[in-house]
JSON list of C-alpha atoms and ligand atoms in Angstrom, two decimals:
[
{"chain": "A", "resi": 210, "resn": "UNK", "atom": "CA", "xyz": [102.39, 112.55, 5.64]},
{"chain": "A", "resi": 211, "resn": "UNK", "atom": "CA", "xyz": [100.23, 115.57, 5.83]},
{"chain": "A", "resi": 212, "resn": "UNK", "atom": "CA", "xyz": [96.74, 115.28, 4.13]},
{"chain": "A", "resi": 213, "resn": "UNK", "atom": "CA", "xyz": [94.74, 118.03, 2.65]},
{"chain": "A", "resi": 214, "resn": "UNK", "atom": "CA", "xyz": [91.67, 115.98, 2.87]},
{"chain": "A", "resi": 215, "resn": "UNK", "atom": "CA", "xyz": [89.14, 117.76, 5.30]},
{"chain": "A", "resi": 216, "resn": "UNK", "atom": "CA", "xyz": [85.81, 116.11, 5.46]},
{"chain": "A", "resi": 217, "resn": "UNK", "atom": "CA", "xyz": [82.71, 117.93, 6.68]},
{"chain": "A", "resi": 218, "resn": "UNK", "atom": "CA", "xyz": [79.05, 116.44, 7.12]},
{"chain": "A", "resi": 219, "resn": "UNK", "atom": "CA", "xyz": [77.06, 116.09, 4.03]},
{"chain": "A", "resi": 220, "resn": "UNK", "atom": "CA", "xyz": [74.00, 118.37, 3.87]},
{"chain": "A", "resi": 221, "resn": "UNK", "atom": "CA", "xyz": [71.64, 115.83, 2.41]},
{"chain": "A", "resi": 222, "resn": "UNK", "atom": "CA", "xyz": [67.83, 115.95, 2.02]},
{"chain": "A", "resi": 223, "resn": "UNK", "atom": "CA", "xyz": [65.98, 112.65, 1.81]},
{"chain": "A", "resi": 224, "resn": "UNK", "atom": "CA", "xyz": [62.51, 112.47, 0.50]},
{"chain": "A", "resi": 225, "resn": "UNK", "atom": "CA", "xyz": [59.82, 109.69, 0.99]},
{"chain": "A", "resi": 226, "resn": "UNK", "atom": "CA", "xyz": [59.65, 107.53, -1.92]},
{"chain": "A", "resi": 227, "resn": "UNK", "atom": "CA", "xyz": [56.16, 108.97, -2.88]},
{"chain": "A", "resi": 228, "resn": "UNK", "atom": "CA", "xyz": [57.63, 112.51, -2.69]},
{"chain": "A", "resi": 229, "resn": "UNK", "atom": "CA", "xyz": [60.70, 111.20, -4.79]},
{"chain": "A", "resi": 230, "resn": "UNK", "atom": "CA", "xyz": [58.32, 109.99, -7.24]},
{"chain": "A", "resi": 231, "resn": "UNK", "atom": "CA", "xyz": [56.46, 113.30, -7.31]},
{"chain": "A", "resi": 232, "resn": "UNK", "atom": "CA", "xyz": [59.53, 115.35, -7.60]},
{"chain": "A", "resi": 233, "resn": "UNK", "atom": "CA", "xyz": [60.99, 113.31, -10.27]},
{"chain": "A", "resi": 234, "resn": "UNK", "atom": "CA", "xyz": [57.92, 113.62, -12.53]},
{"chain": "A", "resi": 235, "resn": "UNK", "atom": "CA", "xyz": [57.48, 117.39, -11.77]},
{"chain": "A", "resi": 236, "resn": "UNK", "atom": "CA", "xyz": [61.17, 117.94, -12.63]},
{"chain": "A", "resi": 237, "resn": "UNK", "atom": "CA", "xyz": [60.60, 115.96, -16.09]},
{"chain": "A", "resi": 238, "resn": "UNK", "atom": "CA", "xyz": [57.43, 117.95, -16.71]},
{"chain": "A", "resi": 239, "resn": "UNK", "atom": "CA", "xyz": [59.18, 121.19, -16.28]},
{"chain": "A", "resi": 240, "resn": "UNK", "atom": "CA", "xyz": [62.36, 120.65, -18.09]},
{"chain": "A", "resi": 241, "resn": "UNK", "atom": "CA", "xyz": [60.54, 119.08, -21.06]},
{"chain": "A", "resi": 242, "resn": "UNK", "atom": "CA", "xyz": [59.09, 122.57, -21.64]},
{"chain": "A", "resi": 243, "resn": "UNK", "atom": "CA", "xyz": [62.55, 124.01, -22.43]},
{"chain": "A", "resi": 244, "resn": "UNK", "atom": "CA", "xyz": [62.98, 124.63, -25.96]},
{"chain": "A", "resi": 245, "resn": "UNK", "atom": "CA", "xyz": [65.67, 126.31, -28.00]},
{"chain": "A", "resi": 246, "resn": "UNK", "atom": "CA", "xyz": [64.37, 129.99, -28.79]},
{"chain": "A", "resi": 247, "resn": "UNK", "atom": "CA", "xyz": [65.67, 131.88, -31.62]},
{"chain": "A", "resi": 248, "resn": "UNK", "atom": "CA", "xyz": [63.17, 134.93, -31.50]},
{"chain": "A", "resi": 249, "resn": "UNK", "atom": "CA", "xyz": [63.91, 136.98, -28.52]},
{"chain": "A", "resi": 250, "resn": "UNK", "atom": "CA", "xyz": [62.23, 140.07, -27.24]},
{"chain": "A", "resi": 251, "resn": "UNK", "atom": "CA", "xyz": [64.42, 143.03, -26.29]},
{"chain": "A", "resi": 252, "resn": "UNK", "atom": "CA", "xyz": [63.13, 142.78, -22.69]},
{"chain": "A", "resi": 253, "resn": "UNK", "atom": "CA", "xyz": [65.74, 142.71, -20.11]},
{"chain": "A", "resi": 254, "resn": "UNK", "atom": "CA", "xyz": [66.05, 139.85, -17.47]},
{"chain": "A", "resi": 255, "resn": "UNK", "atom": "CA", "xyz": [67.00, 141.08, -14.02]},
{"chain": "A", "resi": 256, "resn": "UNK", "atom": "CA", "xyz": [70.80, 140.83, -13.55]},
{"chain": "A", "resi": 257, "resn": "UNK", "atom": "CA", "xyz": [70.19, 139.05, -10.25]},
{"chain": "A", "resi": 258, "resn": "UNK", "atom": "CA", "xyz": [68.56, 136.06, -12.01]},
{"chain": "A", "resi": 259, "resn": "UNK", "atom": "CA", "xyz": [71.78, 135.69, -14.29]},
{"chain": "A", "resi": 260, "resn": "UNK", "atom": "CA", "xyz": [73.94, 136.04, -11.36]},
{"chain": "A", "resi": 261, "resn": "UNK", "atom": "CA", "xyz": [72.14, 133.24, -9.35]},
{"chain": "A", "resi": 262, "resn": "UNK", "atom": "CA", "xyz": [71.90, 130.96, -12.47]},
{"chain": "A", "resi": 263, "resn": "UNK", "atom": "CA", "xyz": [75.79, 131.46, -12.85]},
{"chain": "A", "resi": 264, "resn": "UNK", "atom": "CA", "xyz": [76.19, 130.49, -9.07]},
{"chain": "A", "resi": 265, "resn": "UNK", "atom": "CA", "xyz": [74.13, 127.36, -9.74]},
{"chain": "A", "resi": 266, "resn": "UNK", "atom": "CA", "xyz": [76.31, 126.49, -12.89]},
{"chain": "A", "resi": 267, "resn": "UNK", "atom": "CA", "xyz": [79.56, 126.96, -10.62]},
{"chain": "A", "resi": 268, "resn": "UNK", "atom": "CA", "xyz": [78.30, 124.35, -8.25]},
{"chain": "A", "resi": 269, "resn": "UNK", "atom": "CA", "xyz": [78.51, 121.63, -11.03]},
{"chain": "A", "resi": 270, "resn": "UNK", "atom": "CA", "xyz": [80.73, 118.56, -10.36]},
{"chain": "A", "resi": 271, "resn": "UNK", "atom": "CA", "xyz": [84.06, 118.87, -12.20]},
{"chain": "A", "resi": 272, "resn": "UNK", "atom": "CA", "xyz": [87.46, 117.47, -12.44]},
{"chain": "A", "resi": 273, "resn": "UNK", "atom": "CA", "xyz": [89.31, 117.80, -9.25]},
{"chain": "A", "resi": 274, "resn": "UNK", "atom": "CA", "xyz": [87.28, 120.77, -8.34]},
{"chain": "A", "resi": 275, "resn": "UNK", "atom": "CA", "xyz": [89.45, 123.03, -10.54]},
{"chain": "A", "resi": 276, "resn": "UNK", "atom": "CA", "xyz": [86.16, 124.76, -11.80]},
{"chain": "A", "resi": 277, "resn": "UNK", "atom": "CA", "xyz": [87.70, 125.09, -15.32]},
{"chain": "A", "resi": 278, "resn": "UNK", "atom": "CA", "xyz": [85.11, 127.61, -16.62]},
{"chain": "A", "resi": 279, "resn": "UNK", "atom": "CA", "xyz": [84.74, 131.27, -17.19]},
{"chain": "A", "resi": 280, "resn": "UNK", "atom": "CA", "xyz": [81.38, 133.08, -17.89]},
{"chain": "A", "resi": 281, "resn": "UNK", "atom": "CA", "xyz": [81.41, 136.43, -19.89]},
{"chain": "A", "resi": 282, "resn": "UNK", "atom": "CA", "xyz": [78.01, 138.14, -19.51]},
{"chain": "A", "resi": 283, "resn": "UNK", "atom": "CA", "xyz": [77.30, 140.57, -22.41]},
{"chain": "A", "resi": 284, "resn": "UNK", "atom": "CA", "xyz": [74.55, 143.03, -22.07]},
{"chain": "A", "resi": 285, "resn": "UNK", "atom": "CA", "xyz": [76.44, 145.74, -23.92]},
{"chain": "A", "resi": 286, "resn": "UNK", "atom": "CA", "xyz": [74.86, 146.41, -27.30]},
{"chain": "A", "resi": 287, "resn": "UNK", "atom": "CA", "xyz": [78.11, 147.37, -29.00]},
{"chain": "A", "resi": 288, "resn": "UNK", "atom": "CA", "xyz": [79.78, 144.21, -27.82]},
{"chain": "A", "resi": 289, "resn": "UNK", "atom": "CA", "xyz": [76.53, 142.28, -28.98]},
{"chain": "A", "resi": 290, "resn": "UNK", "atom": "CA", "xyz": [76.87, 143.74, -32.29]},
{"chain": "A", "resi": 291, "resn": "UNK", "atom": "CA", "xyz": [80.52, 142.90, -32.72]},
{"chain": "A", "resi": 292, "resn": "UNK", "atom": "CA", "xyz": [79.71, 139.23, -31.87]},
{"chain": "A", "resi": 293, "resn": "UNK", "atom": "CA", "xyz": [76.80, 139.14, -34.25]},
{"chain": "A", "resi": 294, "resn": "UNK", "atom": "CA", "xyz": [78.88, 140.38, -37.09]},
{"chain": "A", "resi": 295, "resn": "UNK", "atom": "CA", "xyz": [81.79, 138.02, -36.40]},
{"chain": "A", "resi": 296, "resn": "UNK", "atom": "CA", "xyz": [79.41, 135.02, -35.76]},
{"chain": "A", "resi": 297, "resn": "UNK", "atom": "CA", "xyz": [77.42, 135.69, -39.04]},
{"chain": "A", "resi": 298, "resn": "UNK", "atom": "CA", "xyz": [80.57, 135.76, -40.99]},
{"chain": "A", "resi": 299, "resn": "UNK", "atom": "CA", "xyz": [81.43, 132.32, -39.76]},
{"chain": "A", "resi": 300, "resn": "UNK", "atom": "CA", "xyz": [78.11, 131.01, -40.22]},
{"chain": "A", "resi": 301, "resn": "UNK", "atom": "CA", "xyz": [77.68, 132.08, -43.87]},
{"chain": "A", "resi": 302, "resn": "UNK", "atom": "CA", "xyz": [81.00, 130.28, -44.40]},
{"chain": "A", "resi": 303, "resn": "UNK", "atom": "CA", "xyz": [79.47, 127.22, -42.87]},
{"chain": "A", "resi": 304, "resn": "UNK", "atom": "CA", "xyz": [76.16, 127.43, -44.68]},
{"chain": "A", "resi": 305, "resn": "UNK", "atom": "CA", "xyz": [77.46, 128.39, -48.12]},
{"chain": "A", "resi": 306, "resn": "UNK", "atom": "CA", "xyz": [80.67, 126.29, -48.07]},
{"chain": "A", "resi": 307, "resn": "UNK", "atom": "CA", "xyz": [81.72, 123.95, -45.15]},
{"chain": "A", "resi": 308, "resn": "UNK", "atom": "CA", "xyz": [78.38, 122.25, -44.36]},
{"chain": "A", "resi": 309, "resn": "UNK", "atom": "CA", "xyz": [78.01, 118.86, -46.18]},
{"chain": "A", "resi": 310, "resn": "UNK", "atom": "CA", "xyz": [74.50, 118.35, -47.94]},
{"chain": "A", "resi": 311, "resn": "UNK", "atom": "CA", "xyz": [73.76, 115.62, -45.08]},
{"chain": "A", "resi": 312, "resn": "UNK", "atom": "CA", "xyz": [74.44, 118.30, -42.22]},
{"chain": "A", "resi": 313, "resn": "UNK", "atom": "CA", "xyz": [72.19, 120.92, -44.15]},
{"chain": "A", "resi": 314, "resn": "UNK", "atom": "CA", "xyz": [69.45, 118.26, -44.44]},
{"chain": "A", "resi": 315, "resn": "UNK", "atom": "CA", "xyz": [69.77, 117.39, -40.87]},
{"chain": "A", "resi": 316, "resn": "UNK", "atom": "CA", "xyz": [69.44, 121.10, -39.86]},
{"chain": "A", "resi": 317, "resn": "UNK", "atom": "CA", "xyz": [66.40, 121.74, -42.25]},
{"chain": "A", "resi": 318, "resn": "UNK", "atom": "CA", "xyz": [63.71, 120.92, -39.82]},
{"chain": "A", "resi": 319, "resn": "UNK", "atom": "CA", "xyz": [65.22, 123.47, -37.45]},
{"chain": "A", "resi": 320, "resn": "UNK", "atom": "CA", "xyz": [65.08, 126.20, -39.87]},
{"chain": "A", "resi": 321, "resn": "UNK", "atom": "CA", "xyz": [68.21, 127.73, -39.16]},
{"chain": "A", "resi": 322, "resn": "UNK", "atom": "CA", "xyz": [70.35, 129.78, -41.39]},
{"chain": "A", "resi": 323, "resn": "UNK", "atom": "CA", "xyz": [73.32, 132.26, -41.31]},
{"chain": "A", "resi": 324, "resn": "UNK", "atom": "CA", "xyz": [71.35, 135.23, -39.74]},
{"chain": "A", "resi": 325, "resn": "UNK", "atom": "CA", "xyz": [71.76, 135.58, -36.20]},
{"chain": "A", "resi": 326, "resn": "UNK", "atom": "CA", "xyz": [69.55, 138.48, -35.09]},
{"chain": "A", "resi": 327, "resn": "UNK", "atom": "CA", "xyz": [68.93, 136.98, -31.60]},
{"chain": "A", "resi": 328, "resn": "UNK", "atom": "CA", "xyz": [72.75, 137.92, -30.95]},
{"chain": "A", "resi": 329, "resn": "UNK", "atom": "CA", "xyz": [71.58, 141.37, -30.70]},
{"chain": "A", "resi": 330, "resn": "UNK", "atom": "CA", "xyz": [68.11, 141.06, -29.59]},
{"chain": "A", "resi": 331, "resn": "UNK", "atom": "CA", "xyz": [68.48, 138.79, -26.66]},
{"chain": "A", "resi": 332, "resn": "UNK", "atom": "CA", "xyz": [68.65, 140.31, -22.97]},
{"chain": "A", "resi": 333, "resn": "UNK", "atom": "CA", "xyz": [71.97, 138.41, -22.22]},
{"chain": "A", "resi": 334, "resn": "UNK", "atom": "CA", "xyz": [74.72, 136.49, -23.99]},
{"chain": "A", "resi": 335, "resn": "UNK", "atom": "CA", "xyz": [76.56, 134.36, -21.80]},
{"chain": "A", "resi": 336, "resn": "UNK", "atom": "CA", "xyz": [79.68, 133.37, -23.28]},
{"chain": "A", "resi": 337, "resn": "UNK", "atom": "CA", "xyz": [81.15, 130.25, -21.70]},
{"chain": "A", "resi": 338, "resn": "UNK", "atom": "CA", "xyz": [84.98, 129.65, -21.76]},
{"chain": "A", "resi": 339, "resn": "UNK", "atom": "CA", "xyz": [86.72, 126.40, -20.94]},
{"chain": "A", "resi": 340, "resn": "UNK", "atom": "CA", "xyz": [90.13, 126.78, -19.06]},
{"chain": "A", "resi": 341, "resn": "UNK", "atom": "CA", "xyz": [92.45, 124.15, -20.01]},
{"chain": "A", "resi": 342, "resn": "UNK", "atom": "CA", "xyz": [94.93, 125.46, -17.08]},
{"chain": "A", "resi": 343, "resn": "UNK", "atom": "CA", "xyz": [94.54, 127.02, -13.62]},
{"chain": "A", "resi": 344, "resn": "UNK", "atom": "CA", "xyz": [97.13, 129.36, -12.18]},
{"chain": "A", "resi": 345, "resn": "UNK", "atom": "CA", "xyz": [98.05, 129.58, -8.35]},
{"chain": "A", "resi": 346, "resn": "UNK", "atom": "CA", "xyz": [98.25, 132.68, -6.34]},
{"chain": "A", "resi": 347, "resn": "UNK", "atom": "CA", "xyz": [102.05, 132.58, -7.19]},
{"chain": "A", "resi": 348, "resn": "UNK", "atom": "CA", "xyz": [101.39, 132.13, -11.00]},
{"chain": "A", "resi": 349, "resn": "UNK", "atom": "CA", "xyz": [102.44, 128.64, -11.32]},
{"chain": "A", "resi": 350, "resn": "UNK", "atom": "CA", "xyz": [100.36, 126.86, -13.95]},
{"chain": "A", "resi": 351, "resn": "UNK", "atom": "CA", "xyz": [98.29, 123.60, -13.33]},
{"chain": "A", "resi": 352, "resn": "UNK", "atom": "CA", "xyz": [96.61, 121.35, -15.77]},
{"chain": "A", "resi": 353, "resn": "UNK", "atom": "CA", "xyz": [93.00, 121.17, -15.35]},
{"chain": "A", "resi": 354, "resn": "UNK", "atom": "CA", "xyz": [91.17, 117.59, -15.59]},
{"chain": "A", "resi": 355, "resn": "UNK", "atom": "CA", "xyz": [88.19, 116.37, -17.66]},
{"chain": "A", "resi": 356, "resn": "UNK", "atom": "CA", "xyz": [87.50, 120.04, -18.89]},
{"chain": "A", "resi": 357, "resn": "UNK", "atom": "CA", "xyz": [85.00, 119.40, -21.51]},
{"chain": "A", "resi": 358, "resn": "UNK", "atom": "CA", "xyz": [83.01, 117.08, -19.37]},
{"chain": "A", "resi": 359, "resn": "UNK", "atom": "CA", "xyz": [82.96, 119.61, -16.43]},
{"chain": "A", "resi": 360, "resn": "UNK", "atom": "CA", "xyz": [82.06, 122.70, -18.72]},
{"chain": "A", "resi": 361, "resn": "UNK", "atom": "CA", "xyz": [79.42, 120.52, -20.29]},
{"chain": "A", "resi": 362, "resn": "UNK", "atom": "CA", "xyz": [77.82, 119.82, -16.93]},
{"chain": "A", "resi": 363, "resn": "UNK", "atom": "CA", "xyz": [78.20, 123.38, -15.83]},
{"chain": "A", "resi": 364, "resn": "UNK", "atom": "CA", "xyz": [76.48, 124.65, -18.94]},
{"chain": "A", "resi": 365, "resn": "UNK", "atom": "CA", "xyz": [73.57, 121.98, -18.39]},
{"chain": "A", "resi": 366, "resn": "UNK", "atom": "CA", "xyz": [73.17, 123.33, -14.97]},
{"chain": "A", "resi": 367, "resn": "UNK", "atom": "CA", "xyz": [73.36, 126.91, -16.17]},
{"chain": "A", "resi": 368, "resn": "UNK", "atom": "CA", "xyz": [70.61, 126.02, -18.70]},
{"chain": "A", "resi": 369, "resn": "UNK", "atom": "CA", "xyz": [68.28, 124.20, -16.10]},
{"chain": "A", "resi": 370, "resn": "UNK", "atom": "CA", "xyz": [68.56, 127.09, -13.70]},
{"chain": "A", "resi": 371, "resn": "UNK", "atom": "CA", "xyz": [67.64, 129.76, -16.27]},
{"chain": "A", "resi": 372, "resn": "UNK", "atom": "CA", "xyz": [64.84, 127.62, -17.32]},
{"chain": "A", "resi": 373, "resn": "UNK", "atom": "CA", "xyz": [63.64, 127.23, -13.78]},
{"chain": "A", "resi": 374, "resn": "UNK", "atom": "CA", "xyz": [63.68, 130.91, -13.37]},
{"chain": "A", "resi": 375, "resn": "UNK", "atom": "CA", "xyz": [61.63, 131.38, -16.70]},
{"chain": "A", "resi": 376, "resn": "UNK", "atom": "CA", "xyz": [64.55, 132.36, -18.81]},
{"chain": "A", "resi": 377, "resn": "UNK", "atom": "CA", "xyz": [64.48, 131.15, -22.42]},
{"chain": "A", "resi": 378, "resn": "UNK", "atom": "CA", "xyz": [67.84, 130.08, -23.81]},
{"chain": "A", "resi": 379, "resn": "UNK", "atom": "CA", "xyz": [69.50, 129.00, -27.05]},
{"chain": "A", "resi": 380, "resn": "UNK", "atom": "CA", "xyz": [73.04, 127.18, -27.23]},
{"chain": "A", "resi": 381, "resn": "UNK", "atom": "CA", "xyz": [74.93, 128.69, -30.05]},
{"chain": "A", "resi": 382, "resn": "UNK", "atom": "CA", "xyz": [78.29, 127.49, -31.39]},
{"chain": "A", "resi": 383, "resn": "UNK", "atom": "CA", "xyz": [79.36, 129.49, -34.19]},
{"chain": "A", "resi": 384, "resn": "UNK", "atom": "CA", "xyz": [82.35, 127.69, -35.40]},
{"chain": "A", "resi": 385, "resn": "UNK", "atom": "CA", "xyz": [85.52, 128.69, -35.06]},
{"chain": "A", "resi": 386, "resn": "UNK", "atom": "CA", "xyz": [84.61, 130.81, -32.00]},
{"chain": "A", "resi": 387, "resn": "UNK", "atom": "CA", "xyz": [88.20, 132.07, -31.62]},
{"chain": "A", "resi": 388, "resn": "UNK", "atom": "CA", "xyz": [87.06, 135.53, -32.37]},
{"chain": "A", "resi": 389, "resn": "UNK", "atom": "CA", "xyz": [85.30, 135.59, -28.98]},
{"chain": "A", "resi": 390, "resn": "UNK", "atom": "CA", "xyz": [88.74, 135.63, -27.10]},
{"chain": "A", "resi": 391, "resn": "UNK", "atom": "CA", "xyz": [89.45, 138.77, -28.91]},
{"chain": "A", "resi": 392, "resn": "UNK", "atom": "CA", "xyz": [86.26, 140.57, -28.55]},
{"chain": "A", "resi": 393, "resn": "UNK", "atom": "CA", "xyz": [85.95, 139.66, -24.83]},
{"chain": "A", "resi": 394, "resn": "UNK", "atom": "CA", "xyz": [89.42, 139.96, -23.99]},
{"chain": "A", "resi": 395, "resn": "UNK", "atom": "CA", "xyz": [90.11, 136.51, -22.73]},
{"chain": "A", "resi": 396, "resn": "UNK", "atom": "CA", "xyz": [93.41, 134.92, -22.60]},
{"chain": "A", "resi": 397, "resn": "UNK", "atom": "CA", "xyz": [94.43, 132.42, -25.58]},
{"chain": "A", "resi": 398, "resn": "UNK", "atom": "CA", "xyz": [94.64, 129.42, -23.21]},
{"chain": "A", "resi": 399, "resn": "UNK", "atom": "CA", "xyz": [90.88, 129.65, -22.61]},
{"chain": "A", "resi": 400, "resn": "UNK", "atom": "CA", "xyz": [88.70, 128.25, -25.35]},
{"chain": "A", "resi": 401, "resn": "UNK", "atom": "CA", "xyz": [85.17, 129.61, -26.01]},
{"chain": "A", "resi": 402, "resn": "UNK", "atom": "CA", "xyz": [83.01, 126.62, -25.51]},
{"chain": "A", "resi": 403, "resn": "UNK", "atom": "CA", "xyz": [79.50, 128.15, -26.29]},
{"chain": "A", "resi": 404, "resn": "UNK", "atom": "CA", "xyz": [77.35, 131.29, -26.48]},
{"chain": "A", "resi": 405, "resn": "UNK", "atom": "CA", "xyz": [74.32, 130.70, -24.30]},
{"chain": "A", "resi": 406, "resn": "UNK", "atom": "CA", "xyz": [71.76, 133.27, -25.66]},
{"chain": "A", "resi": 407, "resn": "UNK", "atom": "CA", "xyz": [69.32, 134.14, -22.66]},
{"chain": "A", "resi": 408, "resn": "UNK", "atom": "CA", "xyz": [66.19, 136.16, -22.44]},
{"chain": "A", "resi": 409, "resn": "UNK", "atom": "CA", "xyz": [62.39, 136.55, -22.96]},
{"chain": "A", "resi": 410, "resn": "UNK", "atom": "CA", "xyz": [60.99, 134.77, -26.01]},
{"chain": "A", "resi": 411, "resn": "UNK", "atom": "CA", "xyz": [59.41, 137.24, -28.63]},
{"chain": "A", "resi": 412, "resn": "UNK", "atom": "CA", "xyz": [55.57, 137.38, -28.15]},
{"chain": "A", "resi": 413, "resn": "UNK", "atom": "CA", "xyz": [53.97, 134.57, -30.08]},
{"chain": "A", "resi": 414, "resn": "UNK", "atom": "CA", "xyz": [57.32, 132.95, -30.62]},
{"chain": "A", "resi": 415, "resn": "UNK", "atom": "CA", "xyz": [57.13, 129.95, -32.55]},
{"chain": "A", "resi": 416, "resn": "UNK", "atom": "CA", "xyz": [59.52, 126.96, -32.35]},
{"chain": "A", "resi": 417, "resn": "UNK", "atom": "CA", "xyz": [60.02, 123.82, -34.57]},
{"chain": "A", "resi": 418, "resn": "UNK", "atom": "CA", "xyz": [57.87, 120.95, -34.11]},
{"chain": "A", "resi": 419, "resn": "UNK", "atom": "CA", "xyz": [60.19, 118.22, -32.68]},
{"chain": "A", "resi": 420, "resn": "UNK", "atom": "CA", "xyz": [59.90, 114.97, -30.75]},
{"chain": "A", "resi": 421, "resn": "UNK", "atom": "CA", "xyz": [61.95, 113.35, -28.31]},
{"chain": "A", "resi": 422, "resn": "UNK", "atom": "CA", "xyz": [63.02, 109.57, -28.21]},
{"chain": "A", "resi": 423, "resn": "UNK", "atom": "CA", "xyz": [61.02, 107.45, -25.94]},
{"chain": "A", "resi": 424, "resn": "UNK", "atom": "CA", "xyz": [62.63, 105.81, -22.99]},
{"chain": "A", "resi": 425, "resn": "UNK", "atom": "CA", "xyz": [63.19, 102.48, -24.29]},
{"chain": "A", "resi": 426, "resn": "UNK", "atom": "CA", "xyz": [65.30, 104.05, -27.15]},
{"chain": "A", "resi": 427, "resn": "UNK", "atom": "CA", "xyz": [67.47, 106.20, -24.85]},
{"chain": "A", "resi": 428, "resn": "UNK", "atom": "CA", "xyz": [68.08, 103.84, -21.97]},
{"chain": "A", "resi": 429, "resn": "UNK", "atom": "CA", "xyz": [68.73, 100.10, -21.45]},
{"chain": "A", "resi": 430, "resn": "UNK", "atom": "CA", "xyz": [67.84, 98.67, -17.96]},
{"chain": "A", "resi": 431, "resn": "UNK", "atom": "CA", "xyz": [69.25, 95.47, -16.58]},
{"chain": "B", "resi": 196, "resn": "LIG", "atom": "N1", "xyz": [76.11, 126.65, -35.96]},
{"chain": "B", "resi": 196, "resn": "LIG", "atom": "C1", "xyz": [75.12, 126.76, -36.92]},
{"chain": "B", "resi": 196, "resn": "LIG", "atom": "C2", "xyz": [74.56, 125.40, -37.44]},
{"chain": "B", "resi": 196, "resn": "LIG", "atom": "C3", "xyz": [73.72, 124.58, -36.40]},
{"chain": "B", "resi": 196, "resn": "LIG", "atom": "C4", "xyz": [74.32, 123.33, -36.26]},
{"chain": "B", "resi": 196, "resn": "LIG", "atom": "C5", "xyz": [73.63, 122.63, -35.45]},
{"chain": "B", "resi": 196, "resn": "LIG", "atom": "I1", "xyz": [74.39, 120.64, -35.13]},
{"chain": "B", "resi": 196, "resn": "LIG", "atom": "C6", "xyz": [72.49, 122.94, -34.79]},
{"chain": "B", "resi": 196, "resn": "LIG", "atom": "O1", "xyz": [71.70, 122.09, -33.93]},
{"chain": "B", "resi": 196, "resn": "LIG", "atom": "C7", "xyz": [71.95, 124.18, -35.06]},
{"chain": "B", "resi": 196, "resn": "LIG", "atom": "C8", "xyz": [72.68, 125.07, -35.95]},
{"chain": "B", "resi": 196, "resn": "LIG", "atom": "C9", "xyz": [74.15, 127.76, -36.45]},
{"chain": "B", "resi": 196, "resn": "LIG", "atom": "O2", "xyz": [74.13, 128.03, -35.23]},
{"chain": "B", "resi": 196, "resn": "LIG", "atom": "O3", "xyz": [73.14, 127.99, -37.43]}
]
């Protein structure tokens, strides 16, 4: 039997335990400063920053290395405005009809509503699509595996990479998001997963006061 398994040496960097400790602490101290930003300035983030962050996202571990994602980067004002209009229509429906009282109560501390000006103001909208299938060069269709886990991890890498570069982000998931396939010309077997809003925060940007759970609540050690 012929095998497609072709191993290469691992490129691995080991650190001394103290260096490990320091790096782990420094990473936590950096990532804990990431906040979801809803007030963006119109300033443009350089395209190269977005491109490298996307390359970082594309390294994410994923099911059978099918890389079941597609990122659409929107800077065009006309497209942003179409996305805003469609998203606000869905959000008005959500806030006025679909959301339960319990859900609205849970959102109250975040101060969100159906108005989404950031969809036009922010430097970039990165619309993340999940691909249920891949296609060979000859056009034959293959199922992708663990697609939501894979795209979730890639999205996490993307958010982390943008934060590392100094780009503020907001995860935005208007529901339903089908309109994004139409506006952005994506095939119907791709599912819009999230809009990642990216840019510089507005000057004197405020964010809701929230706290994160302590370690003993989020983790168990045996
Ligand atoms: N999609 C809506 C509502 C919303 C839902 C959750 I859960 C949030 O953490 C934040 C907002 C909106 O974007 O306003």
